[in-house]
Amino acid sequence: MSEFSELIKKFDKIRDYMREFYVYGFKSREDYDKKSLRSYDNEKRRIESYLSDYMSFRHDENNKNIFISIDSSDIPTNPLYRAFKAKSFTKNDITLNFIILDILDGGERHSANEVADKIADEYLTYFENPVIWDLSTVRNKLSEYVNLGILQTEKDGKRLLYSLKKTDINLDELCDALAFFSEISPLGVVGSFLLDKCNYNNSILSFKHHYIMHALESEIVYTLLHAIHNKEKVEIKNHSPRSDRDIILEIIPLKFLISAQGGRRYLCAYSSKFRAIVDFRLDYIMSVKVLGKANNYTEHYEKLERILSCTWSASFGNAKRLEWLKMKLSIPHNERFIVNRIEREGRHGKLTQIDETTYEYFIEVFDTMEMMPWIRTFIGRIISIESSNIEVTQTFYSDLEKMYQLYNGGDGNAVQ
């Protein structure tokens, strides 16, 4: 029987547990049917070791549901980053790490052969039963650190010399900026790692709308951003909650859209299967694999920009036919702030003053149904609504009628 360890080799495994069982908080141990209950118990112990200060639970009729309970305005840093800092390592990894960094300390430059010789002659002699690493193992570790940006290389004749990468950046001067970056950036986990090198406690920043769950998709976002930067196509595994199935798709990632109101994030991409630009919820993407250079990237990106110029939020359907919406409002003289708000929030729509207190707002978008939450904020001032999408007007007036009946058809005693 293997010994339990709180360290993890891959983050994607624990990400699903954190999301389904602890962040959403609607599943219990008995609901887990993907693997054994022992697997669930091990992941539960790991998560509790990371987030014990924020764990809570509730009992229903038959089960106990454990979830993460956090008031985002009270936390100085995102606690979900802790899971990224529990990556497992081998004895060779940790031993070579300290020895190599010690050899190259102080500006020393050495070839892989010289580093291997120093390890054997100057370090392993202190161990009773030392592990002897061959040259290829040392060279691979050096190359890994070059790729991570820890080491740099330079040619000296035919020799390739390794040295610590020099930097004049003083992290202590950037702590406030790093604290802000780590909480608002899609890759804020990078800032969190850098902050760990500083003796810094955030006491000046707090966030009203703090979408800490975004941390769980950091690896997905990083790979997709890398593919966008290099104009590459990728293969994604996308989960469909409706069918409860995972679908493999080849896409060309183009752009991220992030809701400033709800925090939900989408990836806009060209799908070769659907031969169209579609959007995917980021938290439904389970994995990403880069496939190589994409054809016609610029053409797809320019098409997306044309589509986005006619969208309200992230939905654009098949992006072939625009829908229009016309809303007539009564806005008194003393409510000029309503006019200002429509002009500020109304996207590319046009607001026209018809008479002293009557205004007409008109817009064309690919999906007018997306506007419904925004439209409802003007109830009490709306005179009429028309749209080429009959479902929008039917939903609006149907909701009003339901609300009217909820209050007993206007009976003054309906609300106490």
Coordinates of C-alpha atoms in Angstrom, one line a residue, residues 72 183-184 207-212 260-261:
S72 CA -13.3 37.2 -0.9
E183 CA -5.1 38.6 -7.8
I184 CA -6.4 40.2 -11.0
F207 CA -11.2 43.2 -3.9
K208 CA -15.0 43.5 -4.1
H209 CA -15.4 41.2 -7.1
H210 CA -12.7 38.6 -6.6
Y211 CA -13.1 35.5 -8.8
I212 CA -10.7 33.2 -7.1
A260 CA -16.8 42.1 -16.0
Q261 CA -20.2 41.5 -14.3

